[in-house]
Short mmCIF file of C-alpha atoms in Angstrom, two decimals:
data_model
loop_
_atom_site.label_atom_id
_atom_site.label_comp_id
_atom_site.label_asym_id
_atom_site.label_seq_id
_atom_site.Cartn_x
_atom_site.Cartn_y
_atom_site.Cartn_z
CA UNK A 1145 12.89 1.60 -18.30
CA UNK A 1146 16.11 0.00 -16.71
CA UNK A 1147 16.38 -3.84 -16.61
CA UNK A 1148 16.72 -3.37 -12.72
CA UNK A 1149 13.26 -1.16 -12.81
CA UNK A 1150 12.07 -4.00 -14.56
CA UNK A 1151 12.72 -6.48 -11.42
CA UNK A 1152 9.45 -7.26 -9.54
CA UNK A 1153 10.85 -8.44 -5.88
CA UNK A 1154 7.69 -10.04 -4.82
CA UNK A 1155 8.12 -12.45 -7.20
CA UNK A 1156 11.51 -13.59 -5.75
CA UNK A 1157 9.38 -14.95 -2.37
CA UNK A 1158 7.28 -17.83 -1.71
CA UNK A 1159 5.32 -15.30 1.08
CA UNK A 1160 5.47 -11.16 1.36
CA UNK A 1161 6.14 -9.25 4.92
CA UNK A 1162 4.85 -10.20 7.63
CA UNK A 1163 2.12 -13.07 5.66
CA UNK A 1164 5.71 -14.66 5.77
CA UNK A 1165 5.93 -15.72 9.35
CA UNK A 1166 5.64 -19.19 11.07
CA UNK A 1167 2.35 -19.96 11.95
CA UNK A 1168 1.30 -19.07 15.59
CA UNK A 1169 0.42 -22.41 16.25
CA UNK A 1170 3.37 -24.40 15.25
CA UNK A 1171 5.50 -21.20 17.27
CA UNK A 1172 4.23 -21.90 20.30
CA UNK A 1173 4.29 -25.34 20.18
CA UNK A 1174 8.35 -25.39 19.20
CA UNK A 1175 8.71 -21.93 21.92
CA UNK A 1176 6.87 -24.39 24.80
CA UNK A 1177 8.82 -25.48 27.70
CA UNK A 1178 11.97 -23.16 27.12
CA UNK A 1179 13.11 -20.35 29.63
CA UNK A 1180 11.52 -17.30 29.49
CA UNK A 1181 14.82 -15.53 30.28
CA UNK A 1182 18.15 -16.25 32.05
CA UNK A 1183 21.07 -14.35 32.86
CA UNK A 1184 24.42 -15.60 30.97
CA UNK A 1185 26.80 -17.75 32.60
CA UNK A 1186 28.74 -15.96 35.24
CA UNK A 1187 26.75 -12.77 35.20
CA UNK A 1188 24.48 -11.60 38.51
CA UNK A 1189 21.27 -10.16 36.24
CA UNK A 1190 19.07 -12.72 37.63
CA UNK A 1191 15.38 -11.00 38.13
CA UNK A 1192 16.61 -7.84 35.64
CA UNK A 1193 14.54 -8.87 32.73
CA UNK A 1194 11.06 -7.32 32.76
CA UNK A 1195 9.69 -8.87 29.55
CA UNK A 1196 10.61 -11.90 28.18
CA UNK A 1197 9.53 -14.77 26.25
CA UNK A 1198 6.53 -16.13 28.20
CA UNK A 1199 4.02 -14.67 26.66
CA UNK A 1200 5.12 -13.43 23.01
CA UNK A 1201 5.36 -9.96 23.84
CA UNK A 1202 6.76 -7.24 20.81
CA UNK A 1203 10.34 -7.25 22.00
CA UNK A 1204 12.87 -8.44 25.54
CA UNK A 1205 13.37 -5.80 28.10
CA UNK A 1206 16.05 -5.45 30.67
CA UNK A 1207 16.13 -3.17 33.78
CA UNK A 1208 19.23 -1.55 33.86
CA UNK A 1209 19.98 0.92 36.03
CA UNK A 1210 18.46 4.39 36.89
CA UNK A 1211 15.44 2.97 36.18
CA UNK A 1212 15.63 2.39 32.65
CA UNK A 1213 14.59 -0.53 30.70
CA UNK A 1214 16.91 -1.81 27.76
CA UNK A 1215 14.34 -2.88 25.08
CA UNK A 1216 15.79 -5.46 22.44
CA UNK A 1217 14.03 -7.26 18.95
CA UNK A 1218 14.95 -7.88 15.80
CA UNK A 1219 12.59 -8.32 12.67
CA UNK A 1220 13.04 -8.99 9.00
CA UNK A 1221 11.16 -10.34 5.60
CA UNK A 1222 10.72 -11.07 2.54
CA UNK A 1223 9.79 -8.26 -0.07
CA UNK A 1224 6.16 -7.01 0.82
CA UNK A 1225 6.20 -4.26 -2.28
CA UNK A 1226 8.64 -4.80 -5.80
CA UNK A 1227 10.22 -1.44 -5.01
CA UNK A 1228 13.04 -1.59 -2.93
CA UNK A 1229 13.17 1.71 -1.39
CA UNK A 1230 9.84 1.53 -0.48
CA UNK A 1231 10.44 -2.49 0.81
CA UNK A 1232 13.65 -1.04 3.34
CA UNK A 1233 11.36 2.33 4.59
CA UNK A 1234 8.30 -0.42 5.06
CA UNK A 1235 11.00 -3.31 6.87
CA UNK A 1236 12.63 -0.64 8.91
CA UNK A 1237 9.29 1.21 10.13
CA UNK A 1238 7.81 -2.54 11.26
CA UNK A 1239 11.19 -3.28 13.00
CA UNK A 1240 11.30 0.27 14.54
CA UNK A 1241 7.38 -0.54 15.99
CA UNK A 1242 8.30 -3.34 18.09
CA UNK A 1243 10.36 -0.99 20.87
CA UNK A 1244 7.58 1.64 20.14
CA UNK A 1245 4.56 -0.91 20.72
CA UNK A 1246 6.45 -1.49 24.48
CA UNK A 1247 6.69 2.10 25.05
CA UNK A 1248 10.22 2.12 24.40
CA UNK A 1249 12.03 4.94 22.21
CA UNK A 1250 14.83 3.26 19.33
CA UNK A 1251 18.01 4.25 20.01
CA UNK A 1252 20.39 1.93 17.35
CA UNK A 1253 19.66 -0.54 15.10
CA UNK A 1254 21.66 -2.83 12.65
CA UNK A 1255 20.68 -4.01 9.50
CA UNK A 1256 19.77 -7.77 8.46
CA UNK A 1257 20.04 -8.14 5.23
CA UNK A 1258 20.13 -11.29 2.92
CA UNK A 1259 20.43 -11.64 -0.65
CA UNK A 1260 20.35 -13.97 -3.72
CA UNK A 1261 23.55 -11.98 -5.50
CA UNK A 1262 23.26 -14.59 -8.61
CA UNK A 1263 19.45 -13.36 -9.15
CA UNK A 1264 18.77 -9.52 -8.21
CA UNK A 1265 21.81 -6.86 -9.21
CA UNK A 1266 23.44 -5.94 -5.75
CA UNK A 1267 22.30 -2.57 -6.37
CA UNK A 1268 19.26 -2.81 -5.52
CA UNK A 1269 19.88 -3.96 -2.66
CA UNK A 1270 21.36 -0.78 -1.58
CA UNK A 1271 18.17 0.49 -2.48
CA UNK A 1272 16.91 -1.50 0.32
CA UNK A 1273 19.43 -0.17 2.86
CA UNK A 1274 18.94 3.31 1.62
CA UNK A 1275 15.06 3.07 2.49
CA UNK A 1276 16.12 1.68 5.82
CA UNK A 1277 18.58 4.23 6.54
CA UNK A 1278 16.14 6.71 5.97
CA UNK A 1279 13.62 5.62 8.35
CA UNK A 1280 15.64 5.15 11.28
CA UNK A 1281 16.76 9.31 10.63
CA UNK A 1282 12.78 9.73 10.28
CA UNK A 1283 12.87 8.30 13.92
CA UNK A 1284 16.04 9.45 15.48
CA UNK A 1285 17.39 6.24 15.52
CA UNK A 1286 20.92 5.39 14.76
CA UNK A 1287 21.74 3.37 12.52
CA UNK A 1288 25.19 1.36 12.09
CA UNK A 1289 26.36 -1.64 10.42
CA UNK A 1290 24.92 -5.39 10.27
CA UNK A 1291 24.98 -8.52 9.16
CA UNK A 1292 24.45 -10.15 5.10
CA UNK A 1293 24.64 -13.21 3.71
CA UNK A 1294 23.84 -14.80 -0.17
CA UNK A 1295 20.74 -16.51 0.47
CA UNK A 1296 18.17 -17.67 -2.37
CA UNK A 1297 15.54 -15.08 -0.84
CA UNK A 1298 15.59 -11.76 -0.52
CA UNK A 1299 15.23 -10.85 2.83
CA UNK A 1300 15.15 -7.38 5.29
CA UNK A 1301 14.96 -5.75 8.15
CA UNK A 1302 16.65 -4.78 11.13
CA UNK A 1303 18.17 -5.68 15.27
CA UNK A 1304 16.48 -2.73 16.75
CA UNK A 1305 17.60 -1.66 20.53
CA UNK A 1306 15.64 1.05 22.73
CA UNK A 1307 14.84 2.68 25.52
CA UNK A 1308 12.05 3.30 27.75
CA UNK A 1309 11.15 3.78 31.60
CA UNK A 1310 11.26 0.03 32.92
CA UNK A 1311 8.28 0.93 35.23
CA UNK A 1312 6.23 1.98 32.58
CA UNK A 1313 6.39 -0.05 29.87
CA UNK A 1314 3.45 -1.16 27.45
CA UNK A 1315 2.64 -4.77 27.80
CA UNK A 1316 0.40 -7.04 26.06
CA UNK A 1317 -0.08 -8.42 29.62
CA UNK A 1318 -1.72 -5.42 30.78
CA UNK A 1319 -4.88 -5.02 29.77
CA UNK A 1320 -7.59 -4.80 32.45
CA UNK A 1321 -11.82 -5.36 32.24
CA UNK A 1322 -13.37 -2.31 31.32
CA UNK A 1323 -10.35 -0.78 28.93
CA UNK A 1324 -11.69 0.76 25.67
CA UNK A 1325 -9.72 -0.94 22.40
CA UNK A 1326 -7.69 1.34 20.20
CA UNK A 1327 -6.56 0.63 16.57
CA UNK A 1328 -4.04 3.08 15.11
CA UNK A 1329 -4.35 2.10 11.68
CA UNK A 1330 -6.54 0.69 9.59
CA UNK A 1331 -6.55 -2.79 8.39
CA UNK A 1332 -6.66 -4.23 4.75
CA UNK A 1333 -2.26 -4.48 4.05
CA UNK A 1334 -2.33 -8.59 3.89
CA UNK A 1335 -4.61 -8.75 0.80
CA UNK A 1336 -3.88 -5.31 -0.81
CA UNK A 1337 -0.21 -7.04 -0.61
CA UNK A 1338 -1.33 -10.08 -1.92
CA UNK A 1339 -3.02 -8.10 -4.68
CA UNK A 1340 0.23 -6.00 -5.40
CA UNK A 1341 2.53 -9.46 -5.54
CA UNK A 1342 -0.30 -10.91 -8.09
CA UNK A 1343 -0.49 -8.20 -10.47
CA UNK A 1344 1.63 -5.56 -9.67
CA UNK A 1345 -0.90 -2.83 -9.02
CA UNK A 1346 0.99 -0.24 -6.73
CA UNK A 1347 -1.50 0.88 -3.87
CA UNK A 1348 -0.18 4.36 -2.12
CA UNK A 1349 -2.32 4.60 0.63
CA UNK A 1350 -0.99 1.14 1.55
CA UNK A 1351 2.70 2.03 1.69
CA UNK A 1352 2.01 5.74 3.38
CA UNK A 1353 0.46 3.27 6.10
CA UNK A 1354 3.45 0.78 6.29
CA UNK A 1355 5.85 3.49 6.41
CA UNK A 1356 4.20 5.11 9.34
CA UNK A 1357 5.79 5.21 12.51
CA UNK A 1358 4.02 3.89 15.61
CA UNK A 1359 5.86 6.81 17.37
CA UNK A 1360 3.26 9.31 17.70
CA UNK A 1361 0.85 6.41 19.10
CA UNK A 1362 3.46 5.09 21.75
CA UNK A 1363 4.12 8.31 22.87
CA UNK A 1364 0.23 9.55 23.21
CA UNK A 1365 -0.42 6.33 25.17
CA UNK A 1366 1.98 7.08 27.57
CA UNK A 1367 1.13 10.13 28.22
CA UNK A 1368 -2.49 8.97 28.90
CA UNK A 1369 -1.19 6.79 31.30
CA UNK A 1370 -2.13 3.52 29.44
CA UNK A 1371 -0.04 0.36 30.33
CA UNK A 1372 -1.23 -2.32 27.74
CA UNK A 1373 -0.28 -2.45 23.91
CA UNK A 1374 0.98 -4.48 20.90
CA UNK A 1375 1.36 -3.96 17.43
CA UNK A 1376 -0.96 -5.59 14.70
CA UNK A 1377 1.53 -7.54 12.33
CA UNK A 1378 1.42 -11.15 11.18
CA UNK A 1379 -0.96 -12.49 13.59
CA UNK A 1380 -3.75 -10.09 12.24
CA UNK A 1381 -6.12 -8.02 14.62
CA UNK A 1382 -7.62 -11.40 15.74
CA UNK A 1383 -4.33 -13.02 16.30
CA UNK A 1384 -2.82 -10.46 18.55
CA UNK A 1385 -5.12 -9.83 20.33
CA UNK A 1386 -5.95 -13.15 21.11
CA UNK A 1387 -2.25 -13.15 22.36
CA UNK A 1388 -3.19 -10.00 24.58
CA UNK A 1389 -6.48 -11.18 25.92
CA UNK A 1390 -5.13 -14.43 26.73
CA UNK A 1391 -1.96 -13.00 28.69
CA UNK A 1392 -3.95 -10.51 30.75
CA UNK A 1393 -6.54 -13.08 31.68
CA UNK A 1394 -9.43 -10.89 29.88
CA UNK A 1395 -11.55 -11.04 27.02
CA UNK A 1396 -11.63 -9.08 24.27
CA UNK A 1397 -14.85 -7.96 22.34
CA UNK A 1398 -14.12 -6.79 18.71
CA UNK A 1399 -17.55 -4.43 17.56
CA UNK A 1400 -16.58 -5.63 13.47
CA UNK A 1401 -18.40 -2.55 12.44
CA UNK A 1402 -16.01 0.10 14.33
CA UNK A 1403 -12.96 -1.41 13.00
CA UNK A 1404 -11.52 0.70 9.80
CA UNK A 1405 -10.51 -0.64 6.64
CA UNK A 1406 -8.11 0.64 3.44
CA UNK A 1407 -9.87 1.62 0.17
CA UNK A 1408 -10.09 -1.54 -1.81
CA UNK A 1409 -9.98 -3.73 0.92
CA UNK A 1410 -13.05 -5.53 0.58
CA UNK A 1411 -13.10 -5.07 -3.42
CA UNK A 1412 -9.37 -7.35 -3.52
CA UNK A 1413 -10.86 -9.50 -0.97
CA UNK A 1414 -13.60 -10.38 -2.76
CA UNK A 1415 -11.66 -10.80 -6.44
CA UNK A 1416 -9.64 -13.64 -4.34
CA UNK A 1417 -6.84 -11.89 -2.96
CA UNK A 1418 -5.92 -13.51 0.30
CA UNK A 1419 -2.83 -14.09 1.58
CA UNK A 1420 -2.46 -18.28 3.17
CA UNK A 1421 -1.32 -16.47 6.69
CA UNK A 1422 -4.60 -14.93 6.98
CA UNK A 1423 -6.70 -18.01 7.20
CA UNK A 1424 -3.84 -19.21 9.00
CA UNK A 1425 -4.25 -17.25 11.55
CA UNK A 1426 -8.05 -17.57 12.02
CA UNK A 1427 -7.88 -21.04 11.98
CA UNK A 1428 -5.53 -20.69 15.58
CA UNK A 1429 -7.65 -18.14 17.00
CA UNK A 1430 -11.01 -20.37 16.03
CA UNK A 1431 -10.99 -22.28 18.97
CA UNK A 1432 -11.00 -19.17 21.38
CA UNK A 1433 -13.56 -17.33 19.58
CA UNK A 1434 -16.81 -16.83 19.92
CA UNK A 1435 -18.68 -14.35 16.67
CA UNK A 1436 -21.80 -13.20 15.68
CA UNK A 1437 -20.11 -12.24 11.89
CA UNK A 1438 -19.47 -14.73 8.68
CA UNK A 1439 -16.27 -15.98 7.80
CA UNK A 1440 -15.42 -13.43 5.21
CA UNK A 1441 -15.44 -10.35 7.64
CA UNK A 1442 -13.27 -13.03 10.48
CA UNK A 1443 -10.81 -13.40 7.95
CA UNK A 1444 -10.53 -9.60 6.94
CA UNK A 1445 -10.31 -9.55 10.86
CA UNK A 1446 -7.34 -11.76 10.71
CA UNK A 1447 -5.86 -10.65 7.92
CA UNK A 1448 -2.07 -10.59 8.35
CA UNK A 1449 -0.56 -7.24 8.28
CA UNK A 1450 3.12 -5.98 7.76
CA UNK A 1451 3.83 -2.88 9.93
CA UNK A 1452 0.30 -2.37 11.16
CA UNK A 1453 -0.84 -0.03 13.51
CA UNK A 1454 -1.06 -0.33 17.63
CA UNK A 1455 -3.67 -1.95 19.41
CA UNK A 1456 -4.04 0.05 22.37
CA UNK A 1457 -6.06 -0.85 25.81
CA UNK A 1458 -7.47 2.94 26.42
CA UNK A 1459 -8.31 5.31 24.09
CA UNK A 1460 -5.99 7.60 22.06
CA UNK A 1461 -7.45 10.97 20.50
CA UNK A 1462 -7.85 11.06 16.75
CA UNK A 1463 -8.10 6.90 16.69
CA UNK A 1464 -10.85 4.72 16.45
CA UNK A 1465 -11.97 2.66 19.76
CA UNK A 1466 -13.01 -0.73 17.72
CA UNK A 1467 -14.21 -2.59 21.34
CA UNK A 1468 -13.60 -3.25 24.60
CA UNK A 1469 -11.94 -5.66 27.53
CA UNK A 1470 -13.85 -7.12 29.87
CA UNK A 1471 -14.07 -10.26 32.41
CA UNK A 1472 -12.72 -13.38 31.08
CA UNK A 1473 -15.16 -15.31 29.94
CA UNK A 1474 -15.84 -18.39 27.92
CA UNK A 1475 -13.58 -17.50 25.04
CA UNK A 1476 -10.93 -14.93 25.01
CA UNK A 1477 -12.29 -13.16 22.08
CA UNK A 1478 -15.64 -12.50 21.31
CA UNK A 1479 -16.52 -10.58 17.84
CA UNK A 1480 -20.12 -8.65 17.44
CA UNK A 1481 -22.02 -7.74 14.26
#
């Protein structure tokens, strides 16, 4: 074995993917009170942005002309997995999801990349990019250039810009009372990451999931006409859609029993495994929640994933419908046994 095969990258990073974000809480709190959008100084774009920062929605769209909608985000983290291929395909595909989770199709993306050069051998790095690179061909996205710097961390991910039809976008605003729920993939990657960082055990089903595009899923909910969507990443399930429910003036019921799991979900869970953004993220959604399930299965519920799957209001063939919206009513997400 190499010395650089013998680097473990997790253990380079106070947090891992997505676990690694700020709080909800303390984001909308510093995010309150500033625009939603302007145009630039000099410019006449007033009224052309479609999306924008008012209520936390996957990425910014613009309407540009013919119709189109110019979709823009950018999204990077510390290492989720110790191999870095695996950490740029896993970085990239999360990136990539944001255009897909507002019905947009990637069309170039630059990479982020920071690195401590006095710790890790640059070489893996390139690793990283290489995993990256290969993700965006996966998707038919270009990819071109970007931005480093030395930075104790090691951190990745990519400025992703798409494409999509600026009347027909996928909103987490969107979501109307009597919608079905859809969950493309299944939950579980917070503590099966957590578990991986702590001991190194490599979990395969885990990184096939990360690595999966949300392109299939974007596309089949257009096509079936659906308007509302997100994607499930450091928020958790609960989190998001929270976020969702609460922007489209709904509720959302979550039937615990319909939602699916990884293998060894519940097993890491209960040896300890948990990552801190997890109960983070429970502890926001709390006060909006009303549940008729333990605190174990609402933080499994919130569990904080890194390139999770999309939560879709309608239902998609070949993906499990794990509840429904419905009237707002005294909380804005209510969770049944």
């Amino acid at each position: 074995m190499t010395a650089t095969a013998q680097i473990r990258l997790t253990q380079f990073a106070a947090g891992g993917g997505c676990a690694c974000k700020v709080p909800p809480g303390e984001l909308e709190r510093v995010l309150a009170g500033l625009p939603g959008g302007r145009a630039g100084a000099g410019t006449d774009a007033a009224g052309d942005l479609v999306v924008g920062l008012e209520n936390g929605d996957d990425g910014a769209a613009v309407r540009i002309e013919g119709g189109r909608a110019l979709i823009a985000t950018a999204d990077f983290f510390t290492p989720v997995v110790d191999d870095p291929y695996d950490w740029g395909r896993i970085a990239a595909a999360n990136a990539l999801s944001d255009v897909y989770a507002m019905g947009g199709e990637p069309v170039l993306a630059v990479n982020l990349l920071a690195w401590p050069r006095d710790r890790i051998p640059f070489e893996l790095a390139r690793e990283v990019l290489r995993g990256g690179a290969d993700v965006c061909v996966e998707a038919g996205c270009h990819l071109a250039g970007g931005h480093s710097i030395d930075d104790p961390e090691p951190k990745y991910g990519l400025a992703v810009s798409g494409l999509g039809d600026a009347d027909r976008l996928l909103r987490n605003d969107a979501a109307r009372p009597g919608t079905p729920i859809t969950l493309t993939k299944p939950l579980g990657l917070g503590v099966l990451n957590n578990r991986h960082k702590a001991t190194g055990e490599r979990f395969e089903e885990a990184v096939a999931t990360m690595t999966m595009l949300n392109r299939d899923a974007s596309r089949a909910a257009l096509a079936a006409g659906h308007t509302a969507a997100t994607d499930v990443t450091g928020f958790g399930l609960l989190g998001h859609l929270f976020k969702m429910a609460r922007a489209s003036g709904v509720t959302a019921v979550v039937d615990s029993a319909a939602v699916p799991y990884l293998d060894g979900v519940r097993a890491s869970y209960a040896a300890g495994y948990v990552p801190g953004g997890s109960r983070r993220n429970l502890d926001w959604v709390r006060p909006h929640l009303a549940a008729e399930v333990g605190e174990d299965e609402l933080v499994l519920l919130a569990d904080a994933q890194t390139s999770g799957g999309l939560l879709v209001a309608g239902e998609l063939p070949g993906h499990p419908v794990v509840g429904e919206f419905v009237a707002a009513g005294d909380t804005a997400v209510v969770v049944r046994a």
